[in-house]
Amino acid sequence: QVQPVESGGGLVQAGGSLRLSCAASGRTFSTYVMGWFRQAPGKEREFVAAITWRGGNTFYTNSVKGRFTISRDNAKNTVYLQMNSLKPEDTAVYYCAASIRIGTIPSRVDHYDYWGQGTQVTVSS
């Protein structure tokens, strides 16, 4: 198993920045992709960004391209999501997830095997 644990959420004004961290423990050597998703009240969980654990290939949803950056530190088994130019519509609970399956489609919620508990991000206007 892989256990992701998120941290770094909080309250920020529009235009501000936050950095989320996701520390993974357990059988991290089996991880193929790490992803960030978010869920706003009354909405479905949606893909934000993902990174392949070994190659470092990155993927983003269109609404965050140019504002968010996903990165990883393999030595620390940690994935980061740097969020800049935040907007009120970015407000949501942000979840970190790990997939251990080759062929994962990074944007697919159902392709991830392990999920963190989530961290709240609130952007005020």
GROMACS .gro file of C-alpha atoms in nm:
model
  125
    1GLN     CA    1   0.000   0.000   0.000
    2VAL     CA    2   0.088   0.367  -0.044
    3GLN     CA    3  -0.035   0.627   0.203
    4PRO     CA    4  -0.047   0.986   0.074
    5VAL     CA    5  -0.078   1.266   0.331
    6GLU     CA    6  -0.151   1.622   0.218
    7SER     CA    7  -0.057   1.947   0.390
    8GLY     CA    8  -0.029   2.314   0.309
    9GLY     CA    9  -0.387   2.422   0.251
   10GLY     CA   10  -0.532   2.740   0.393
   11LEU     CA   11  -0.701   3.072   0.327
   12VAL     CA   12  -0.551   3.312   0.074
   13GLN     CA   13  -0.668   3.620  -0.113
   14ALA     CA   14  -0.724   3.611  -0.486
   15GLY     CA   15  -0.396   3.652  -0.670
   16GLY     CA   16  -0.202   3.490  -0.388
   17SER     CA   17  -0.006   3.166  -0.374
   18LEU     CA   18  -0.003   2.842  -0.179
   19ARG     CA   19   0.212   2.531  -0.196
   20LEU     CA   20   0.058   2.195  -0.120
   21SER     CA   21   0.269   1.897  -0.021
   22CYS     CA   22   0.191   1.529  -0.042
   23ALA     CA   23   0.414   1.294   0.153
   24ALA     CA   24   0.383   0.932   0.047
   25SER     CA   25   0.475   0.640   0.270
   26GLY     CA   26   0.460   0.266   0.230
   27ARG     CA   27   0.543   0.088  -0.094
   28THR     CA   28   0.631   0.407  -0.277
   29PHE     CA   29   0.867   0.224  -0.515
   30SER     CA   30   0.558   0.079  -0.682
   31THR     CA   31   0.407   0.419  -0.753
   32TYR     CA   32   0.357   0.502  -1.119
   33VAL     CA   33   0.173   0.834  -1.112
   34MET     CA   34   0.094   1.087  -0.840
   35GLY     CA   35  -0.198   1.319  -0.897
   36TRP     CA   36  -0.377   1.615  -0.744
   37PHE     CA   37  -0.754   1.640  -0.761
   38ARG     CA   38  -0.999   1.884  -0.610
   39GLN     CA   39  -1.362   1.883  -0.509
   40ALA     CA   40  -1.575   2.188  -0.450
   41PRO     CA   41  -1.905   2.168  -0.257
   42GLY     CA   42  -2.176   2.014  -0.469
   43LYS     CA   43  -1.938   1.925  -0.750
   44GLU     CA   44  -1.762   1.611  -0.863
   45ARG     CA   45  -1.398   1.549  -0.791
   46GLU     CA   46  -1.190   1.684  -1.077
   47PHE     CA   47  -0.837   1.639  -1.204
   48VAL     CA   48  -0.587   1.919  -1.142
   49ALA     CA   49  -0.237   1.791  -1.217
   50ALA     CA   50  -0.027   1.474  -1.221
   51ILE     CA   51   0.334   1.365  -1.247
   52THR     CA   52   0.492   1.032  -1.330
   53TRP     CA   53   0.702   0.913  -1.040
   54ARG     CA   54   1.009   0.803  -1.238
   55GLY     CA   55   1.010   1.013  -1.554
   56GLY     CA   56   0.870   1.331  -1.410
   57ASN     CA   57   0.628   1.384  -1.698
   58THR     CA   58   0.362   1.636  -1.600
   59PHE     CA   59  -0.004   1.681  -1.689
   60TYR     CA   60  -0.243   1.968  -1.612
   61THR     CA   61  -0.605   2.050  -1.657
   62ASN     CA   62  -0.649   2.353  -1.882
   63SER     CA   63  -0.783   2.585  -1.613
   64VAL     CA   64  -0.459   2.570  -1.411
   65LYS     CA   65  -0.199   2.568  -1.688
   66GLY     CA   66   0.046   2.852  -1.641
   67ARG     CA   67  -0.063   2.905  -1.279
   68PHE     CA   68   0.002   2.570  -1.105
   69THR     CA   69   0.320   2.363  -1.111
   70ILE     CA   70   0.351   2.003  -0.997
   71SER     CA   71   0.689   1.865  -0.896
   72ARG     CA   72   0.835   1.578  -0.701
   73ASP     CA   73   1.124   1.500  -0.471
   74ASN     CA   74   1.186   1.128  -0.500
   75ALA     CA   75   1.434   1.127  -0.212
   76LYS     CA   76   1.164   1.263   0.019
   77ASN     CA   77   0.880   1.068  -0.143
   78THR     CA   78   0.696   1.397  -0.171
   79VAL     CA   79   0.496   1.566  -0.444
   80TYR     CA   80   0.427   1.938  -0.446
   81LEU     CA   81   0.165   2.157  -0.606
   82GLN     CA   82   0.271   2.520  -0.633
   83MET     CA   83  -0.039   2.730  -0.690
   84ASN     CA   84   0.004   3.090  -0.807
   85SER     CA   85  -0.243   3.356  -0.919
   86LEU     CA   86  -0.515   3.182  -0.724
   87LYS     CA   87  -0.878   3.255  -0.809
   88PRO     CA   88  -1.194   3.213  -0.600
   89GLU     CA   89  -1.296   2.928  -0.832
   90ASP     CA   90  -0.989   2.736  -0.714
   91THR     CA   91  -1.157   2.698  -0.374
   92ALA     CA   92  -1.198   2.329  -0.298
   93VAL     CA   93  -1.069   2.038  -0.096
   94TYR     CA   94  -0.751   1.922  -0.266
   95TYR     CA   95  -0.667   1.553  -0.266
   96CYS     CA   96  -0.342   1.376  -0.342
   97ALA     CA   97  -0.362   1.032  -0.500
   98ALA     CA   98  -0.126   0.756  -0.604
   99SER     CA   99  -0.158   0.505  -0.884
  100ILE     CA  100   0.046   0.185  -0.899
  101ARG     CA  101  -0.082   0.065  -1.234
  102ILE     CA  102   0.111   0.097  -1.558
  103GLY     CA  103  -0.104   0.261  -1.822
  104THR     CA  104  -0.271   0.499  -1.581
  105ILE     CA  105  -0.455   0.782  -1.752
  106PRO     CA  106  -0.348   1.068  -1.523
  107SER     CA  107  -0.678   1.257  -1.540
  108ARG     CA  108  -0.898   0.960  -1.451
  109VAL     CA  109  -1.020   0.957  -1.092
  110ASP     CA  110  -1.090   0.585  -1.112
  111HIS     CA  111  -0.730   0.506  -1.217
  112TYR     CA  112  -0.589   0.594  -0.875
  113ASP     CA  113  -0.551   0.338  -0.601
  114TYR     CA  114  -0.471   0.538  -0.287
  115TRP     CA  115  -0.603   0.873  -0.167
  116GLY     CA  116  -0.510   1.121   0.102
  117GLN     CA  117  -0.760   1.276   0.342
  118GLY     CA  118  -0.763   1.611   0.161
  119THR     CA  119  -0.666   1.966   0.252
  120GLN     CA  120  -0.891   2.271   0.224
  121VAL     CA  121  -0.791   2.560  -0.002
  122THR     CA  122  -1.004   2.873   0.022
  123VAL     CA  123  -0.946   3.172  -0.204
  124SER     CA  124  -1.126   3.490  -0.105
  125SER     CA  125  -1.221   3.758  -0.357
   0.00000   0.00000   0.00000
